[in-house]
Coordinates of C-alpha atoms in Angstrom, one line a residue:
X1 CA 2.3 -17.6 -1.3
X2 CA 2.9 -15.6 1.8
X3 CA 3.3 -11.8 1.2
X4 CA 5.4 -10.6 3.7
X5 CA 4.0 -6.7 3.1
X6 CA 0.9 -7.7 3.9
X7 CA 2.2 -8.0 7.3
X8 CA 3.1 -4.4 7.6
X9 CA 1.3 -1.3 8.9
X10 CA 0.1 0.9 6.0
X11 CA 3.0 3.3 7.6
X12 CA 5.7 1.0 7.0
X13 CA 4.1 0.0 3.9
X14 CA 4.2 3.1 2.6
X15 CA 7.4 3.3 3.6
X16 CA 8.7 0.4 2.1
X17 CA 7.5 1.7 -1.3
X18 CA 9.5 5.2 -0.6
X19 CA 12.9 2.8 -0.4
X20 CA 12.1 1.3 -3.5
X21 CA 11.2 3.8 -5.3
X22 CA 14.2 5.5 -4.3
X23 CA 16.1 2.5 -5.3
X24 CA 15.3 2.0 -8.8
X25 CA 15.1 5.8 -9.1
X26 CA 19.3 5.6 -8.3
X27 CA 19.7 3.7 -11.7
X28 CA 22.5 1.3 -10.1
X29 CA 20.7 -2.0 -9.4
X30 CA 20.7 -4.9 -11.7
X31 CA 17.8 -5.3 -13.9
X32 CA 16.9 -8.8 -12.7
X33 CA 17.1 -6.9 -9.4
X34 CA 15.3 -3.7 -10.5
X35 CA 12.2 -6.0 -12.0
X36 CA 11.7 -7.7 -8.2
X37 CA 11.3 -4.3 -6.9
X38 CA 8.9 -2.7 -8.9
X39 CA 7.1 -6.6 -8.4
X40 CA 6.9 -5.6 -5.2
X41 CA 6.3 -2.3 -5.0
X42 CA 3.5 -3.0 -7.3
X43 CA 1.9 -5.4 -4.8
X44 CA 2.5 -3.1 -2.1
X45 CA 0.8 -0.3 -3.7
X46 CA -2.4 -2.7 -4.2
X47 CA -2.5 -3.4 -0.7
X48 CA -2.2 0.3 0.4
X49 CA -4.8 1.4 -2.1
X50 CA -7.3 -1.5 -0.6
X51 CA -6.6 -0.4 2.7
X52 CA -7.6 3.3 2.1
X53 CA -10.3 2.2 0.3
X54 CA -11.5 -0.3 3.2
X55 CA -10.7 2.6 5.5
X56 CA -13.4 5.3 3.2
X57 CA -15.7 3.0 3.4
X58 CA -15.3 3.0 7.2
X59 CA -16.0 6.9 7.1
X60 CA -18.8 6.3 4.6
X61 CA -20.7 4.0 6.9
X62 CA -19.8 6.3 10.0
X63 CA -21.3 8.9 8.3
X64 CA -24.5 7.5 7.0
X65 CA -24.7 6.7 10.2
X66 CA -24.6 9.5 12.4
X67 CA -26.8 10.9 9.8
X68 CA -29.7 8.0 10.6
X69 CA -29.1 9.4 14.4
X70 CA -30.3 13.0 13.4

């Protein structure tokens, strides 16, 4: 199954999630509707957390690091 968030900068990702949040905040979608949202909005918010935790592990390694260069 193709997620087509996964091909989205963690910007727009983030993004995305603000519209839906917003969305089902506004009370006037269909459930049916409203439960496809928070599907994806769920699955968005995986793939932003694993990218910010890819992204302090990064920064973790940098650091150790430049601390092995002291």
């Amino acid at each position: 199954m193709d997620d087509p968030s996964s091909e989205l900068t963690f910007e727009e990702a983030l993004q995305r999630l603000e519209q839906i949040v917003g969305r089902l905040e506004n009370n006037e979608t269909a459930l049916d509707d409203c439960i496809k949202s928070y599907e994806e909005g769920v699955a968005i918010a995986r793939q932003c957390l694993e990218r910010l935790e890819r992204a302090e592990l990064r920064v973790r390694k940098l650091r150790i690091d430049s601390n092995d260069d002291d």
